[in-house]
Every structure is written in C-alpha cells, then in structure tokens.
mmCIF file of C-alpha atoms and ligand atoms in Angstrom:
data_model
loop_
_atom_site.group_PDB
_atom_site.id
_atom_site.type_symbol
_atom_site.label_atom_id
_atom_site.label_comp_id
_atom_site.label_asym_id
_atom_site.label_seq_id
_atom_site.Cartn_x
_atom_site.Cartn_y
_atom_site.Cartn_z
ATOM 1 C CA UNK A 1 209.361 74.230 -14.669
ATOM 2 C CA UNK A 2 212.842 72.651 -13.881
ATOM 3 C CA UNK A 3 212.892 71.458 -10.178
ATOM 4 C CA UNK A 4 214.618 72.783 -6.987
ATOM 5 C CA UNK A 5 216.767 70.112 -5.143
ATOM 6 C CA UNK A 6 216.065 70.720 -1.309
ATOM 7 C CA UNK A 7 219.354 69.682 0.522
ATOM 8 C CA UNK A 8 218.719 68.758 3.942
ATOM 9 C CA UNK A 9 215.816 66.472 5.092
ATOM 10 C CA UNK A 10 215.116 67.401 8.537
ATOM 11 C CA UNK A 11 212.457 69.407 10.055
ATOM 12 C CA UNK A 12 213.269 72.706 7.945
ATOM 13 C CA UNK A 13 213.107 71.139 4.744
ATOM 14 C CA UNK A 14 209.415 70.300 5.398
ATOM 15 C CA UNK A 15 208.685 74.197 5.987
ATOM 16 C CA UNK A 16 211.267 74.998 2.868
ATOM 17 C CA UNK A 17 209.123 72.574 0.825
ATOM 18 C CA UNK A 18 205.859 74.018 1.669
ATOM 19 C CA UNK A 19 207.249 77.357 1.160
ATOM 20 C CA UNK A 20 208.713 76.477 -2.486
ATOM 21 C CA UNK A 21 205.366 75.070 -3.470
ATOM 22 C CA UNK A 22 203.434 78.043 -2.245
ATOM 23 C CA UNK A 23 206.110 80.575 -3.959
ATOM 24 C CA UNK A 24 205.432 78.371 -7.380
ATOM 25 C CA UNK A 25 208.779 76.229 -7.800
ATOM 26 C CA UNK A 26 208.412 72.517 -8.107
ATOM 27 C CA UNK A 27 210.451 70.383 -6.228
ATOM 28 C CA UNK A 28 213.166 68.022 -8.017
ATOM 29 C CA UNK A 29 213.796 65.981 -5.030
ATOM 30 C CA UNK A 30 215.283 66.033 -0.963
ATOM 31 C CA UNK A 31 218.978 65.043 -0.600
ATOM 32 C CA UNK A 32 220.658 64.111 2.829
ATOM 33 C CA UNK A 33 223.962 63.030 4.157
ATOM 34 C CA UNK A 34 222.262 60.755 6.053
ATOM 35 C CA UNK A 35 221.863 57.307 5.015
ATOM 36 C CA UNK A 36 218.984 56.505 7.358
ATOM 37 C CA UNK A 37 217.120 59.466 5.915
ATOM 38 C CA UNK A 38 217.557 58.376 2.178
ATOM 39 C CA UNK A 39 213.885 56.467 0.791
ATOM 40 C CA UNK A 40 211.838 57.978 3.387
ATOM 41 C CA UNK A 41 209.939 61.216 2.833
ATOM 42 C CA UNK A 42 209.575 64.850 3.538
ATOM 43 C CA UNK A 43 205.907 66.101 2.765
ATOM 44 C CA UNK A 44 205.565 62.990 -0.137
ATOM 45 C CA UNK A 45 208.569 64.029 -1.754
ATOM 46 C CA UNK A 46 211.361 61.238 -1.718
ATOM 47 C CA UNK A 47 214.582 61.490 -0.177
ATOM 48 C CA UNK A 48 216.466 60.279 -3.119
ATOM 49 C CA UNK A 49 220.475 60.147 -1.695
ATOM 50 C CA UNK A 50 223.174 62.445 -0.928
ATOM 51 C CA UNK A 51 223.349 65.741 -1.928
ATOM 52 C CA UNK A 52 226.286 65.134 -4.537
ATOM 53 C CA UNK A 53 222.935 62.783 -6.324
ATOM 54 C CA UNK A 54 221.512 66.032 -7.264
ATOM 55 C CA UNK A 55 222.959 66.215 -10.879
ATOM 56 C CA UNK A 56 222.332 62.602 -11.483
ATOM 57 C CA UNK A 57 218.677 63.920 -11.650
ATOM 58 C CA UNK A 58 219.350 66.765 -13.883
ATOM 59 C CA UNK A 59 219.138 68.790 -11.316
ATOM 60 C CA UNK A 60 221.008 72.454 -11.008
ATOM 61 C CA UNK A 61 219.227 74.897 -8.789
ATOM 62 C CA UNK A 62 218.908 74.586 -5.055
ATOM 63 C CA UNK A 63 218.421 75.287 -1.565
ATOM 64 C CA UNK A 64 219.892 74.232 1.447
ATOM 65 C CA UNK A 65 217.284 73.828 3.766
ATOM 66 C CA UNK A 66 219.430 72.941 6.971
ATOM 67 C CA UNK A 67 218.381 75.741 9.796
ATOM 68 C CA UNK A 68 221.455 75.341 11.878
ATOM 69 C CA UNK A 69 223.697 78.131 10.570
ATOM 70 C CA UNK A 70 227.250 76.126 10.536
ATOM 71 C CA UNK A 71 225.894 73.171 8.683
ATOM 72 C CA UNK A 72 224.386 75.359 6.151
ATOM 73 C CA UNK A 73 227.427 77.137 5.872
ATOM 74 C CA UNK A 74 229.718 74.105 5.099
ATOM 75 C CA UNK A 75 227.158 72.318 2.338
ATOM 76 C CA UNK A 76 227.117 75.769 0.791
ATOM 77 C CA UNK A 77 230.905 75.557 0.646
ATOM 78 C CA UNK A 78 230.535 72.227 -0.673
ATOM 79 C CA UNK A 79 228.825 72.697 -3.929
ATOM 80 C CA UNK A 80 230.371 76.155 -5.190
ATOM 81 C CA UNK A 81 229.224 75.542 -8.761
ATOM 82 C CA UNK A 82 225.655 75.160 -7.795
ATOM 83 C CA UNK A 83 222.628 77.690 -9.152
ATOM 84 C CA UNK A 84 221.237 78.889 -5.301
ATOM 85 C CA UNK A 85 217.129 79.635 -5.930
ATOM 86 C CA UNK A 86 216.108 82.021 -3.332
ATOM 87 C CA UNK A 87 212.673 81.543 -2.414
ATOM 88 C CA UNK A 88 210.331 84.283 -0.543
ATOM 89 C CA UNK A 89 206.672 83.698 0.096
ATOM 90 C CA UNK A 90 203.556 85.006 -2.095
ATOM 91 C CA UNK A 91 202.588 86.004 1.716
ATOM 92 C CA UNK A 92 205.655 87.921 2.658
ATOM 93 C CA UNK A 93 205.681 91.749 2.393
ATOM 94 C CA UNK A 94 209.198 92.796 0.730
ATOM 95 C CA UNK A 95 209.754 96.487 0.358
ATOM 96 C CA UNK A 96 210.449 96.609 -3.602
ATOM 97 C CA UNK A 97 213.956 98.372 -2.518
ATOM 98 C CA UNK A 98 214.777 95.529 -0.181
ATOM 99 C CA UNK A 99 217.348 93.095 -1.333
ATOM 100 C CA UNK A 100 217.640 89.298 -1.205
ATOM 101 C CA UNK A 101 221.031 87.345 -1.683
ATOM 102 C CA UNK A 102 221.098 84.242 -3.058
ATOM 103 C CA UNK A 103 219.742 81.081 -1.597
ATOM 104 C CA UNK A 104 217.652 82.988 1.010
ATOM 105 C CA UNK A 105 214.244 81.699 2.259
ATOM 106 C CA UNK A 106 211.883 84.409 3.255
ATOM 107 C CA UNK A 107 208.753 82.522 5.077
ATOM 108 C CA UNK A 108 205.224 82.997 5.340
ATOM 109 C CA UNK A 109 204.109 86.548 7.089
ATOM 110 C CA UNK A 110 207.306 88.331 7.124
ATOM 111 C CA UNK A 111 207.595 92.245 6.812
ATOM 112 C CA UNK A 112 211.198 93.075 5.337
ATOM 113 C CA UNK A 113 210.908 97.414 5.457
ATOM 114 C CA UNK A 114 212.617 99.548 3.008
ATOM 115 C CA UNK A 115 216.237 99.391 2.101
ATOM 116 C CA UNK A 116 216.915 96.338 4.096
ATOM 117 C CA UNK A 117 219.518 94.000 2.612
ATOM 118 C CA UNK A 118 219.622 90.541 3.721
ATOM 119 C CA UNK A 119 222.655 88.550 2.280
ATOM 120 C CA UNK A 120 222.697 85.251 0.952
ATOM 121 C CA UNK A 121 221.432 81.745 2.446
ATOM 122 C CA UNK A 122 219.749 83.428 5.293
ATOM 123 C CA UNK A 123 216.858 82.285 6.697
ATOM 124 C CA UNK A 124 213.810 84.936 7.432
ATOM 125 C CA UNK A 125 211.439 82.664 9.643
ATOM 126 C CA UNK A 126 208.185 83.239 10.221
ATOM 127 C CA UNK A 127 206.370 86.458 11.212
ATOM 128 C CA UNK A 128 209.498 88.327 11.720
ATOM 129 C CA UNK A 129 209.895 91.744 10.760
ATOM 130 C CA UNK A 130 213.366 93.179 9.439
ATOM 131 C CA UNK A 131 213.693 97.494 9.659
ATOM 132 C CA UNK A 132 214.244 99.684 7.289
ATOM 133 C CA UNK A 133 217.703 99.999 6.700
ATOM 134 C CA UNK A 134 218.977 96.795 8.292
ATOM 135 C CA UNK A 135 221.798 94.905 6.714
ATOM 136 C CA UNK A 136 221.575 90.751 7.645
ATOM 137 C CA UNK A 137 224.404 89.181 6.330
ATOM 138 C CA UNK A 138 225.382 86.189 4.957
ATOM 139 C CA UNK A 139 224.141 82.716 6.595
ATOM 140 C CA UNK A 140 221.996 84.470 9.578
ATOM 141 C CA UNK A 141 219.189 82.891 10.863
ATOM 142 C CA UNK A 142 216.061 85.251 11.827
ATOM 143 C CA UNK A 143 213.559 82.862 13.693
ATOM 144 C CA UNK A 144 209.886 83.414 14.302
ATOM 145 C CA UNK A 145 208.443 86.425 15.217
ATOM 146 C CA UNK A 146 211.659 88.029 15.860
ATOM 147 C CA UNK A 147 211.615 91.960 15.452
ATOM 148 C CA UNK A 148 214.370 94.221 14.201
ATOM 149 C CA UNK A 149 213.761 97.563 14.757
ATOM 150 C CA UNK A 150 215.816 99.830 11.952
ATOM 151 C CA UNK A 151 219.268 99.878 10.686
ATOM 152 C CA UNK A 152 220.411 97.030 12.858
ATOM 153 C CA UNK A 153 223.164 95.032 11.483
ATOM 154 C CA UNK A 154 223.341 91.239 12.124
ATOM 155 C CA UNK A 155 226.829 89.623 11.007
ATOM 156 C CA UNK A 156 227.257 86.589 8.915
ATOM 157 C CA UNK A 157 226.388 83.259 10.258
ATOM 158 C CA UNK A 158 224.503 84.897 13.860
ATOM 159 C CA UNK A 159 221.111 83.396 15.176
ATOM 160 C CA UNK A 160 218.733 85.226 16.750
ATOM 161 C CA UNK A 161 216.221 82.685 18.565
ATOM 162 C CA UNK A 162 212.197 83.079 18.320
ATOM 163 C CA UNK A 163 210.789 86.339 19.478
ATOM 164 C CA UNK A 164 214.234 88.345 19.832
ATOM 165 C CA UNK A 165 213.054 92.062 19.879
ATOM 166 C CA UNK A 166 216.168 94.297 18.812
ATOM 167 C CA UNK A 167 216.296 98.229 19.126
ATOM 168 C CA UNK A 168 217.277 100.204 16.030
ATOM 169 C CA UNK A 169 220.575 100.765 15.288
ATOM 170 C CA UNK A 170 222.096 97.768 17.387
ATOM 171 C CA UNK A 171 225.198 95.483 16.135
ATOM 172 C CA UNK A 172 225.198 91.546 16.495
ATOM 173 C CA UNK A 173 228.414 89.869 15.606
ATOM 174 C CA UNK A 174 229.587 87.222 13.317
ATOM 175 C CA UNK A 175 228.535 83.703 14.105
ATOM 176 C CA UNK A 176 226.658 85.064 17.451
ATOM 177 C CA UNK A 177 223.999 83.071 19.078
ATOM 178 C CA UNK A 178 220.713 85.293 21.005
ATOM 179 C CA UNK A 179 218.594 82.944 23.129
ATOM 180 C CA UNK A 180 214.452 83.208 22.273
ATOM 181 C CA UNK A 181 212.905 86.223 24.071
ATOM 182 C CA UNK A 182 215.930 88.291 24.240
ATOM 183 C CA UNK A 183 215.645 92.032 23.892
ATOM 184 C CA UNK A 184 219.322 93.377 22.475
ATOM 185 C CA UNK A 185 219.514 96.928 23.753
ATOM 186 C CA UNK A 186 223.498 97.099 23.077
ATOM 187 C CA UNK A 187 225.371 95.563 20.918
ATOM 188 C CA UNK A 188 226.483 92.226 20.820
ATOM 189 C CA UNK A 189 229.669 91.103 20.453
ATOM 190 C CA UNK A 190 231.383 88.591 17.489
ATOM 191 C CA UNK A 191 230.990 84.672 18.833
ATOM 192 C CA UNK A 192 229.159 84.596 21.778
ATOM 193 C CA UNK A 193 225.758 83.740 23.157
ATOM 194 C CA UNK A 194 223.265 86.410 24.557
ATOM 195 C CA UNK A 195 220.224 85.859 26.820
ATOM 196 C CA UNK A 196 217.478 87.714 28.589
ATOM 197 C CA UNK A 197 216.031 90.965 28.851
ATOM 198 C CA UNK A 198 217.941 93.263 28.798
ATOM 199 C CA UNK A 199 220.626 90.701 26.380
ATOM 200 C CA UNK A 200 223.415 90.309 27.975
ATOM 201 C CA UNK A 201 226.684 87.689 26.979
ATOM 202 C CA UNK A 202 226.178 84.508 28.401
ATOM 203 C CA UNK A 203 229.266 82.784 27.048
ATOM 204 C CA UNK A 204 231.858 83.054 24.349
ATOM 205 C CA UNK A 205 231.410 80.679 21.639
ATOM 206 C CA UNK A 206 234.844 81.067 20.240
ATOM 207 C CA UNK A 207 236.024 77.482 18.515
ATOM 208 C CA UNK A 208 232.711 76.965 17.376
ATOM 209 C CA UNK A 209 233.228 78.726 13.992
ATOM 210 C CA UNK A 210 232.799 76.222 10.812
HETATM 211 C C1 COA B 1 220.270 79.890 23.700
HETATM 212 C C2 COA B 1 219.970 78.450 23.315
HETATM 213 C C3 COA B 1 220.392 78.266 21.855
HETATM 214 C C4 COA B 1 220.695 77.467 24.211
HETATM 215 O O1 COA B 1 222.070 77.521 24.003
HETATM 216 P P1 COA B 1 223.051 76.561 24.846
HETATM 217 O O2 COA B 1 224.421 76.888 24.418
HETATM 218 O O3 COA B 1 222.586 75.153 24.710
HETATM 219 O O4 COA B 1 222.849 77.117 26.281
HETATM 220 P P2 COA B 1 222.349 76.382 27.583
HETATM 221 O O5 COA B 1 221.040 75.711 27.370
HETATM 222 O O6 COA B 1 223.507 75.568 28.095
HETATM 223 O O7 COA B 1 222.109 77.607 28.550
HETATM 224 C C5 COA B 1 223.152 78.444 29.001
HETATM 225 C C6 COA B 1 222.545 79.392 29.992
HETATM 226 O O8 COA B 1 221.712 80.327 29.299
HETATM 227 C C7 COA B 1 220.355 80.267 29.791
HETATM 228 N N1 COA B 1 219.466 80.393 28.654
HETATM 229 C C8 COA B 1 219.449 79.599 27.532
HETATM 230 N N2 COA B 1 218.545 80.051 26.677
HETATM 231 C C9 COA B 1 217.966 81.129 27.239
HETATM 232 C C10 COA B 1 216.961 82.019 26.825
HETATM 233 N N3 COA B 1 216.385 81.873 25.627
HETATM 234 N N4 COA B 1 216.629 83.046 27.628
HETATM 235 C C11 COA B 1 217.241 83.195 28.852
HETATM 236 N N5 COA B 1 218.202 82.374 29.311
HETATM 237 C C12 COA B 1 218.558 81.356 28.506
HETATM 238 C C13 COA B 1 220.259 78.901 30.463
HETATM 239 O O9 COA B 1 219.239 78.913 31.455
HETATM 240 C C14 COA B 1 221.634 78.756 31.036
HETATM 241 O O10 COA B 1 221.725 79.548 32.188
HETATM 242 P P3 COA B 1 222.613 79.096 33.483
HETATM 243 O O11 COA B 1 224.016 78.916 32.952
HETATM 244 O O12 COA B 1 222.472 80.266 34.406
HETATM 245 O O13 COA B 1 221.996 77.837 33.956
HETATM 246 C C15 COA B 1 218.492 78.141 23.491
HETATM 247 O O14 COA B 1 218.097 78.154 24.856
HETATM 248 C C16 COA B 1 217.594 79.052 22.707
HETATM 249 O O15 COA B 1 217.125 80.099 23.177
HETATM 250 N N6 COA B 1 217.335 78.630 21.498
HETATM 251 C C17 COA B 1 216.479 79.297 20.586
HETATM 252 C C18 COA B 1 215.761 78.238 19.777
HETATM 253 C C19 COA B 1 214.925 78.863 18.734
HETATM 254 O O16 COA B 1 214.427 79.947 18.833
HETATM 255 N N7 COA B 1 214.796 78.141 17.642
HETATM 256 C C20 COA B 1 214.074 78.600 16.511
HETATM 257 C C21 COA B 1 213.996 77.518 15.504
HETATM 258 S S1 COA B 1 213.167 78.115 14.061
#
C-alpha cells in the first residue's frame, strides 16, 4: 500500500502515526520545517526533511499532523496540489450518515452521532463525542473528551480545549479559542478566547488570524 507522508514531527504526529497504523495505512515517512527535527524519529519512523521532500520519495497522499490550528492551516495552504488521506480509527464510532472532509483525523474512542459533518483537516481527539446534527468546520480542533451536545456549530479554525462540554444548539466562531473544562451555554463569538463554567469571553484574539 502506497505510504502516507505525516507532516509535522512534534508530539501529534506520534498519536497521528499510531492512529494511521491502527486504521491500516503505512507510513511513507515524517517531514518537518525544522532542521533540528530532521534524522531523529517519531515512533521509529525517520524524519526524513522538509515537507516540500515528500515527492522526492514518491510520495502523494498526506496528513498534516500539526495540532495547533494556524500552523495547520498555513502548511495546508502550502501544498494545494497534495492528495489529503483522512484517517479515522477502527475504534471510533461514525454514524454511517456522518461526514468527514478531507485530511481529518478522527482518534481512538470517539462517538461522531448522526448527520454530523465535520469539515476538512480537523482534528477529533480522543474520547470526544460530536451530536447529531453538528456541523465542525474546516481546521477545528476537538480535544479529548470534549462533548458536543446536538446541532452545535463550531467555525473554521476554533479550538475547543480538553473536556469542553457544549449544550445543543450553541455557535462557536471562526478561529475561537475555549479553555479545557469550559461549559459553552451561549454562544461564542468569532476570535476570541472563552473560559470557565458558565464560558464566558476572556479576550479577543483579533490579529491572531493566519
Ligand atoms: C485557554 C488556554 C489556551 C490559555 O490561553 P492563553 O491565551 O495562554 O491564556 P492565559 O494562560 O494567558 O490565561 C488568560 C486568563 O484565562 C484563564 N484561563 C486560561 N485557561 C483557562 C481555563 N482552561 N479555564 C479557566 N480559566 C482559564 C487564566 O487563568 C487567565 O486568567 P486571568 O487573566 O484572570 O489571570 C489554556 O489555558 C487552555 O485551556 N488550553 C487547553 C489545552 C488543551 O486542552 N490542549 C489539548 C491538546 S490535545
């Protein structure tokens, strides 16, 4: 089976790794900007130079496997003749009407419900559970154990830190940032960051887009 290049060799690429492996792909090597990275290794697998190396190997498909949303954003942008492999785990449950965009890792344990769409190069961390209904756009990351209740909508390039418990029906807005353990009762606005229970905005993040 042709390879997946794995772009990005930091902590997430080991968990993007394992997950590849236990979906079934093989892994045609890690690529990193940075220099200090390249000859070490991820989980045995060689970092072999920087991401524009990939074809050199014969490579085609891949994954970016950088968690922060921004940086994922731009290498995305970077390569726009690239095949993106979306990857979801033998151990995820993903309502057959559910769909999965492009490039989008869905880990180990996840519950996505019926007629959820997540868009593409999202991240679905581990043990979280998206509603029925919801619509994650492009670029979000959902971390661990994070809870969506249904038909919440989560705009393109948000975060929602570990454990974030979300009511149904609640908006978060593009390139938003909720801090672990938050519960959003209301929505949440485009660009800023949210904390506590009950969420409320912290800060604007407005200059931070990519
Ligand atoms: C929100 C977060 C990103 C920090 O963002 P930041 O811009 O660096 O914010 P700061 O650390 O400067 O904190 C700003 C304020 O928010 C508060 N805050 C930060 N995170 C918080 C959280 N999760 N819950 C409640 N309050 C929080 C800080 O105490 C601080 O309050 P103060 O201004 O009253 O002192 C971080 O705390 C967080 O929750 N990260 C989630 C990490 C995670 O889940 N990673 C998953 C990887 S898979």
């Amino acid at each position: 089976m042709e390879g997946v290049a794995v772009i990005g060799a930091g902590g997430h690429a080991g968990v993007v790794i394992d997950t590849l492996l236990e979906a079934g792909f093989s892994v045609g090597g890690v690529f990193d900007d940075d220099v200090s990275r390249h000859g070490t290794e991820v989980l045995g697998y060689k970092v072999l130079g920087p991401p524009e190396a990939l074809r050199a190997y014969g490579l085609r498909k891949a994954i970016v496997a950088i968690g922060d949303n921004h940086l994922r954003y731009a290498m995305v942008q970077r390569f726009p003749d690239l095949e993106w492999q979306t990857v979801i785990h033998p151990d995820a449950r993903v309502h057959p009407n559910a769909r999965i965009g492009v490039g989008t890792i869905v880990m180990v344990r996840t519950i996505i419900r019926p007629n959820a769409v997540i868009g593409a190069h999202a991240i679905i961390n581990t043990a979280a559970i998206v509603g029925h209904e919801c619509v994650v756009e492009d670029f979000v990351h959902v971390a661990g154990s994070t809870h969506l209740g249904g038909e919440c909508h989560i705009g393109t390039g948000a975060f929602l830190g570990l454990g974030v418990v979300m009511v149904p029906g609640v908006h978060v807005g593009v390139w938003s940032v909720v801090g672990a353990g938050a519960a959003v009762t209301g929505d949440v606005p485009a660009q800023v960051l949210a904390v506590g229970v009950p969420a409320r905005v912290k800060k604007s993040l407005l200059g931070d887009l990519p």
